[in-house]
Coordinates of C-alpha atoms in Angstrom, one line a residue:
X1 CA -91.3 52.0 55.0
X2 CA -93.0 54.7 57.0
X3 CA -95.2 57.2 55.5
X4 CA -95.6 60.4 57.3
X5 CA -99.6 61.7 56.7
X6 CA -100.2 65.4 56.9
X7 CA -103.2 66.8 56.9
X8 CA -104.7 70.2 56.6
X9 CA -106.7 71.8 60.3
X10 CA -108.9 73.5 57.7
X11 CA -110.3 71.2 55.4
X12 CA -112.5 68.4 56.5
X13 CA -110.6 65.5 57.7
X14 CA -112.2 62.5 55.3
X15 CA -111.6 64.8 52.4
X16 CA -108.1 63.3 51.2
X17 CA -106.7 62.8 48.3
X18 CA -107.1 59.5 46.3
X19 CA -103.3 58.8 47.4
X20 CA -104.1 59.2 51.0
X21 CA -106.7 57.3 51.3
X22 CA -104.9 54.2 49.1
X23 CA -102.1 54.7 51.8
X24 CA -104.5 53.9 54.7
X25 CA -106.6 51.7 53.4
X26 CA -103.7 49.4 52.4
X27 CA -101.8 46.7 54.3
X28 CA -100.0 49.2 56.3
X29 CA -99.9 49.3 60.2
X30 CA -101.6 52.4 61.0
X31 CA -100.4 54.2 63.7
X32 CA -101.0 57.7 65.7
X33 CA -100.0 59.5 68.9
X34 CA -104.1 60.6 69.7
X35 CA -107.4 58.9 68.6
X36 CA -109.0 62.6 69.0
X37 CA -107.2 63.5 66.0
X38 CA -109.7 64.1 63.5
X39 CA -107.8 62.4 60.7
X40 CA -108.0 59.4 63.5
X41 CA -111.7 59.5 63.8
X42 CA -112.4 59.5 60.0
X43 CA -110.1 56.7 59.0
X44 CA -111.7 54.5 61.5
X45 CA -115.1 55.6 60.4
X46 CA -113.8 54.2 57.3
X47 CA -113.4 50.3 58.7
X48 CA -109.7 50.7 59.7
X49 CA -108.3 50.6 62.8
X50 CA -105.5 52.8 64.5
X51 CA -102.9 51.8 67.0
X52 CA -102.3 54.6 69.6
X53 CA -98.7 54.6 70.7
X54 CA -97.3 56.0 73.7
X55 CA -93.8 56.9 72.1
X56 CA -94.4 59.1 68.4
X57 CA -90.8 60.0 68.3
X58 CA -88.9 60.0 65.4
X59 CA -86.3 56.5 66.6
X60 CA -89.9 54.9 68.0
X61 CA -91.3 55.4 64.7
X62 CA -88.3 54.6 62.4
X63 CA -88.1 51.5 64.3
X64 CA -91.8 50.2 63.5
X65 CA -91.3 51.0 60.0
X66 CA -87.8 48.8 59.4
X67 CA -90.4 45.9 59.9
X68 CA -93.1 46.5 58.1
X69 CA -95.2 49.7 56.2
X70 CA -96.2 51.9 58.6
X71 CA -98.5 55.2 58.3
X72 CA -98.2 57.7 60.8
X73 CA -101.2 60.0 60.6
X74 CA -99.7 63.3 62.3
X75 CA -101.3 65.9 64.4
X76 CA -101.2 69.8 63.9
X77 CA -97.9 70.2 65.6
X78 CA -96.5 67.0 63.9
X79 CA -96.8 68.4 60.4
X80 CA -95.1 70.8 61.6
X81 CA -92.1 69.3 63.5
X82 CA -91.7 65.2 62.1
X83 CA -90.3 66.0 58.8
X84 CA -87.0 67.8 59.9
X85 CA -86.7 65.7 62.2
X86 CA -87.4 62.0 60.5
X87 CA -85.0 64.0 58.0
X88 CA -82.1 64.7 60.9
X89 CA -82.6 61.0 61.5
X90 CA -81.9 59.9 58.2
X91 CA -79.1 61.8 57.3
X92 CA -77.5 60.7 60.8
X93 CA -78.5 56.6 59.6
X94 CA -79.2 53.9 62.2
X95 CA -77.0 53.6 65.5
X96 CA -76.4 49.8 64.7
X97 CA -75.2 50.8 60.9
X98 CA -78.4 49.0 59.2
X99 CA -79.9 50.4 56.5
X100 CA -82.5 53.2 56.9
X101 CA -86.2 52.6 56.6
X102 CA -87.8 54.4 53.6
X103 CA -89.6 57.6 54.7
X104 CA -92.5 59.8 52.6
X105 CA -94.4 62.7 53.3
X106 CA -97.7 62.2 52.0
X107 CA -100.1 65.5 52.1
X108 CA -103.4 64.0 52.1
X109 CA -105.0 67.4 51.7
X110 CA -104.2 71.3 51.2
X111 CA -104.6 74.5 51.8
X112 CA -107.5 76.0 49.2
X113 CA -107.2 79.9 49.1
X114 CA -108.7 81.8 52.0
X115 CA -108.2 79.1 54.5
X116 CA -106.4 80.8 56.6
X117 CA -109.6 83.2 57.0
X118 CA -111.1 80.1 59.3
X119 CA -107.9 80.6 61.4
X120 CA -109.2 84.1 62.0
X121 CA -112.7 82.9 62.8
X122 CA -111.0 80.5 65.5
X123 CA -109.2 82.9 67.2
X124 CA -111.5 85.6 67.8
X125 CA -113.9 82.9 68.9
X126 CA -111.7 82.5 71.7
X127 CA -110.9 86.2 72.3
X128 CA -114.6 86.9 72.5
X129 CA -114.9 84.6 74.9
X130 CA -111.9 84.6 77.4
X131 CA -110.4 88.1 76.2
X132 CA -112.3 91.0 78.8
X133 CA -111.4 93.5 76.2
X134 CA -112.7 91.9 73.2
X135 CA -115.9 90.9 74.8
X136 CA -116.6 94.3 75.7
X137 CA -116.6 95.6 72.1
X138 CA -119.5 97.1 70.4
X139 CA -119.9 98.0 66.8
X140 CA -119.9 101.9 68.3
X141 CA -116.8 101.1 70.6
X142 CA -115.2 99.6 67.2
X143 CA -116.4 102.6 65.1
X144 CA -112.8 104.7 65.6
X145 CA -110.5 101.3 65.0
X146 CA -112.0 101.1 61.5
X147 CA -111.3 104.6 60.7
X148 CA -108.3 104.7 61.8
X149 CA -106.9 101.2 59.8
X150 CA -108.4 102.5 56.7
X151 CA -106.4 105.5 56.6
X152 CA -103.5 103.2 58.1
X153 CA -103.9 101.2 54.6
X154 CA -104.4 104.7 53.1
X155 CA -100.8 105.5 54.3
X156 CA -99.1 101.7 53.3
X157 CA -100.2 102.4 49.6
X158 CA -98.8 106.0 49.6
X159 CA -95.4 104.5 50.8
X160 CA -95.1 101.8 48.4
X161 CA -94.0 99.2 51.4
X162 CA -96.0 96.0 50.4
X163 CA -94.5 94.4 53.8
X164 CA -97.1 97.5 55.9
X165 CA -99.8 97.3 53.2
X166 CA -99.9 93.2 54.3
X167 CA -99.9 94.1 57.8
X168 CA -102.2 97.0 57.5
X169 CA -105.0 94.7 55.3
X170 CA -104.8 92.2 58.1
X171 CA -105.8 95.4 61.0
X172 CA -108.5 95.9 58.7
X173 CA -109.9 92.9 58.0
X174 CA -109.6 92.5 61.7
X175 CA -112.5 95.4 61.7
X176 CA -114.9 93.5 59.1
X177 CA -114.8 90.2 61.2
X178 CA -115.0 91.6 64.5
X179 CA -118.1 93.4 63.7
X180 CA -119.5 90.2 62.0
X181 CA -118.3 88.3 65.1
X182 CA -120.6 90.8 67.6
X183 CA -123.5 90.4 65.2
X184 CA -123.7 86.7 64.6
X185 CA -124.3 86.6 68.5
X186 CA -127.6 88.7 67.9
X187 CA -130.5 86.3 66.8
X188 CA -131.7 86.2 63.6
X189 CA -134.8 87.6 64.0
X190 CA -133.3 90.8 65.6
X191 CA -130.5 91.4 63.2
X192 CA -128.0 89.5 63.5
X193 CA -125.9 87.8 60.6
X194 CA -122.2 86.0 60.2
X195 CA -119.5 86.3 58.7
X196 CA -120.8 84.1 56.3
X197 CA -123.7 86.4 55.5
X198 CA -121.3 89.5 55.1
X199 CA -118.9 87.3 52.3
X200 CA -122.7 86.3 51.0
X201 CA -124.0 89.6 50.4
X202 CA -120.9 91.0 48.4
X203 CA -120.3 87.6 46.3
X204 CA -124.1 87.8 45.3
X205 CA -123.4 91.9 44.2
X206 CA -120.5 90.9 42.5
X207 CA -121.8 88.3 40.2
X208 CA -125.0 90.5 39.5
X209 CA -122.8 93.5 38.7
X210 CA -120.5 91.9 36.3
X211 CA -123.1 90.6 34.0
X212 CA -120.0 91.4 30.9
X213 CA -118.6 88.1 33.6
X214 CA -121.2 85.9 34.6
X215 CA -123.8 86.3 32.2
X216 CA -122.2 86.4 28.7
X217 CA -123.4 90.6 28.3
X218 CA -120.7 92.4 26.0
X219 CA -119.2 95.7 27.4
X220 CA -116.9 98.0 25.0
X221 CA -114.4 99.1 28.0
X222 CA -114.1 99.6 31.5
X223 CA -116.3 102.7 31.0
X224 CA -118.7 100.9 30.1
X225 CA -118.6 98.6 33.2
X226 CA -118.7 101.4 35.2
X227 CA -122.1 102.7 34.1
X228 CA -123.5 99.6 34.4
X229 CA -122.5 98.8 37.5
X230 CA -124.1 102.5 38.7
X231 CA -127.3 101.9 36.9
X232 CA -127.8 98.1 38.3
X233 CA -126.9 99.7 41.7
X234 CA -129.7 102.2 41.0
X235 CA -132.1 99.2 40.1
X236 CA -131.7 97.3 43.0
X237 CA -131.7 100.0 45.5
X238 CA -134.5 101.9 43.9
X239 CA -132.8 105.2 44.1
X240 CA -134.6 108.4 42.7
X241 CA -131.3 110.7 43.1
X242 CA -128.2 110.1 41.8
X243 CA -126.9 111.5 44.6
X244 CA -128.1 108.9 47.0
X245 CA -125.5 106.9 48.6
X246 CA -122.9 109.5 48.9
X247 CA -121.8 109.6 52.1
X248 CA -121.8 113.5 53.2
X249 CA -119.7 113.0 55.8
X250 CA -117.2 112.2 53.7
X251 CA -113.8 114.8 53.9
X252 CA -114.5 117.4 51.2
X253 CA -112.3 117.1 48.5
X254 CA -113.5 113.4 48.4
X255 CA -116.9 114.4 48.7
X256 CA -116.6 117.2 46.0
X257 CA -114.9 114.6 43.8
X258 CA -117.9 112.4 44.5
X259 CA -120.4 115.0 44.0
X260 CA -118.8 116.2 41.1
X261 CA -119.5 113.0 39.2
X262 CA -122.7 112.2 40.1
X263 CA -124.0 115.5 39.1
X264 CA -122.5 115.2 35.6
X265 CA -125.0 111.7 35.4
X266 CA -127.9 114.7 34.9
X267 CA -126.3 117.3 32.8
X268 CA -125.4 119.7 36.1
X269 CA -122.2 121.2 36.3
X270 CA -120.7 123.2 39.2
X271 CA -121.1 126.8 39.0
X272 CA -118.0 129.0 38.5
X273 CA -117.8 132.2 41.0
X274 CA -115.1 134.0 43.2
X275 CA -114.9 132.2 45.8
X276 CA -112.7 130.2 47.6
X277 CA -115.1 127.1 47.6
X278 CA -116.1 128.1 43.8
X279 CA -112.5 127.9 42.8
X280 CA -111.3 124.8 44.9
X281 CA -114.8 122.5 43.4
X282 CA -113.2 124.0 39.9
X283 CA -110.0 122.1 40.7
X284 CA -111.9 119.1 41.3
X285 CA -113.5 119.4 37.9
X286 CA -109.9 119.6 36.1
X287 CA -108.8 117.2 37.9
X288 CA -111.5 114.9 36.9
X289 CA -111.4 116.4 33.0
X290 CA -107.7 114.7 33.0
X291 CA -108.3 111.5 34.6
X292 CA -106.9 112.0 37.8
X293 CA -108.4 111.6 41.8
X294 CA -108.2 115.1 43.4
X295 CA -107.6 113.7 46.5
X296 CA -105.2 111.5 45.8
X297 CA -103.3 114.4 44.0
X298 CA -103.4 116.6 46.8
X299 CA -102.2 114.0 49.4
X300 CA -99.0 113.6 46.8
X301 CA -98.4 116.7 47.0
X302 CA -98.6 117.4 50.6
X303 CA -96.4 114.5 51.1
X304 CA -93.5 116.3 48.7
X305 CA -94.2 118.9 51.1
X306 CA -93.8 116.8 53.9
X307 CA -90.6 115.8 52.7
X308 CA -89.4 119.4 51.8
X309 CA -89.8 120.4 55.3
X310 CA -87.8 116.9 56.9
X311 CA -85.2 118.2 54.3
X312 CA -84.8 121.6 55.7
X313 CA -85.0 120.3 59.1
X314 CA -82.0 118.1 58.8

């Protein structure tokens, strides 16, 4: 019998399951093409040796296990390729007519969520080092890509096309590790952080402004979170205006919307006059009064015109 042991590149190689580690700590023959593999290196660590064969293919391997259990502990690539292809050779059988050996796929460990993020730390090690574009960047020279994928992801959620919105989350979580990437390389002492600090910070400001989550405190609605989360915000930044933190540069209607908001915290509320400003911050106000985002509503409505104007065109 042959068993074919895949294991994850992103979990720890001696974390397998209880399965896995019956299968290679039992009379098997074990057997693999590398003893660099790190699957290698911690079963042996373990008391049991490996044999390293010079021939891993499919017939080579097929023919070790007619005679005996055999574990195969695969590489990367040979997760990848060795079951369609130990597959192929079963459903073509033995050239000689005898029977098959028995073949299993045994994962010895998986995939938690987020672990392709570590693939992402991997690569843009290496295009930091050997990429002469990457290693150039700043966090200045970076400052116009994240602008422009955040309205990019702006755009995939006005369409509707999930497929662009994936693609579009990716650019942009491209920005946040790249910038986390060029400050990890800054000592501590002068600033710099990873992004293991950056996943740190938010985790630690999401547990402490969900106390209705993590610390048993009842909330009436989602209303009620909100102006929690504001006033805990207030309390750990030690802000004396509720207008603090509100980005000025934001685009206006955005910016009003913001404004807006905060100043109905203190009892102000926007003065009404002739003007064009006057009147377009009292639009912002309705819009507010019946639950809607002002900007959001006038981007829908630009793109209808948008469309109106294709129409005619055609």
């Amino acid at each position: 019998m042959l068993t074919l042991l895949v294991t994850s590149p992103r979990v720890a190689p001696g974390l397998m399951t209880w399965p896995a580690w019956q299968a290679v700590t039992g009379p098997a023959t074990l057997l693999a093409a590398s003893a660099d593999l790190p699957v290698v290196r911690a079963v042996e660590a373990a008391g049991r040796p490996v044999t390293i064969v010079d021939d891993p293919s499919t017939a080579a391997l097929l023919n070790a296990a007619a005679s005996g259990l055999v574990v195969y502990l695969a590489g990367d690539e040979e997760a990848d390729r060795l079951p369609a292809e130990l597959a192929a050779a079963l459903v073509a059988g033995p050239a000689d007519g005898s029977d098959a050996a028995e073949v299993e796929v045994l994962h010895a460990s998986y995939d938690v969520p987020g672990a392709r993020l570590l693939d992402l730390v991997t690569v843009m090690d290496q295009l930091r080092l050997h990429c002469p574009w990457d290693r150039e960047q700043t966090h200045r020279s970076l400052a116009t890509y994240l602008v422009e994928e955040a309205y990019e992801t702006l755009e995939a959620i006005e369409t509707g096309d999930v497929t662009h919105l994936r693609e579009e989350l990716g650019d942009l979580l491209l920005q946040v590790y790249f910038h986390a990437r060029i400050a990890a390389e800054t000592p501590d002492e002068d600033g710099g952080f990873t992004i293991d600090d950056v996943a740190g910070g938010i985790v630690d400001k999401l547990v402490s402004r969900h106390p209705h989550v993590f610390a048993g405190l009842d909330v009436a609605d989602a209303a009620e979170v909100e102006e929690n989360w504001e006033a805990l915000k207030a309390s750990e930044k030690g802000r004396t205006s509720v207008l603090e933190g509100v980005p000025m540069a934001l685009p206006a209607l955005h910016l009003a919307d913001k404004v807006v908001g905060r100043a109905g915290r203190v009892g102000v509320t926007p003065a009404t006059g002739p003007s064009l400003g006057d009147r377009l911050l009292a639009l912002v106000v309705e819009a507010r009064a019946a639950g809607a985002d002002p900007e959001q509503e006038l981007r829908d409505a630009v793109r209808r015109l948008a469309e109106a104007v294709r129409a005619a065109e055609a």
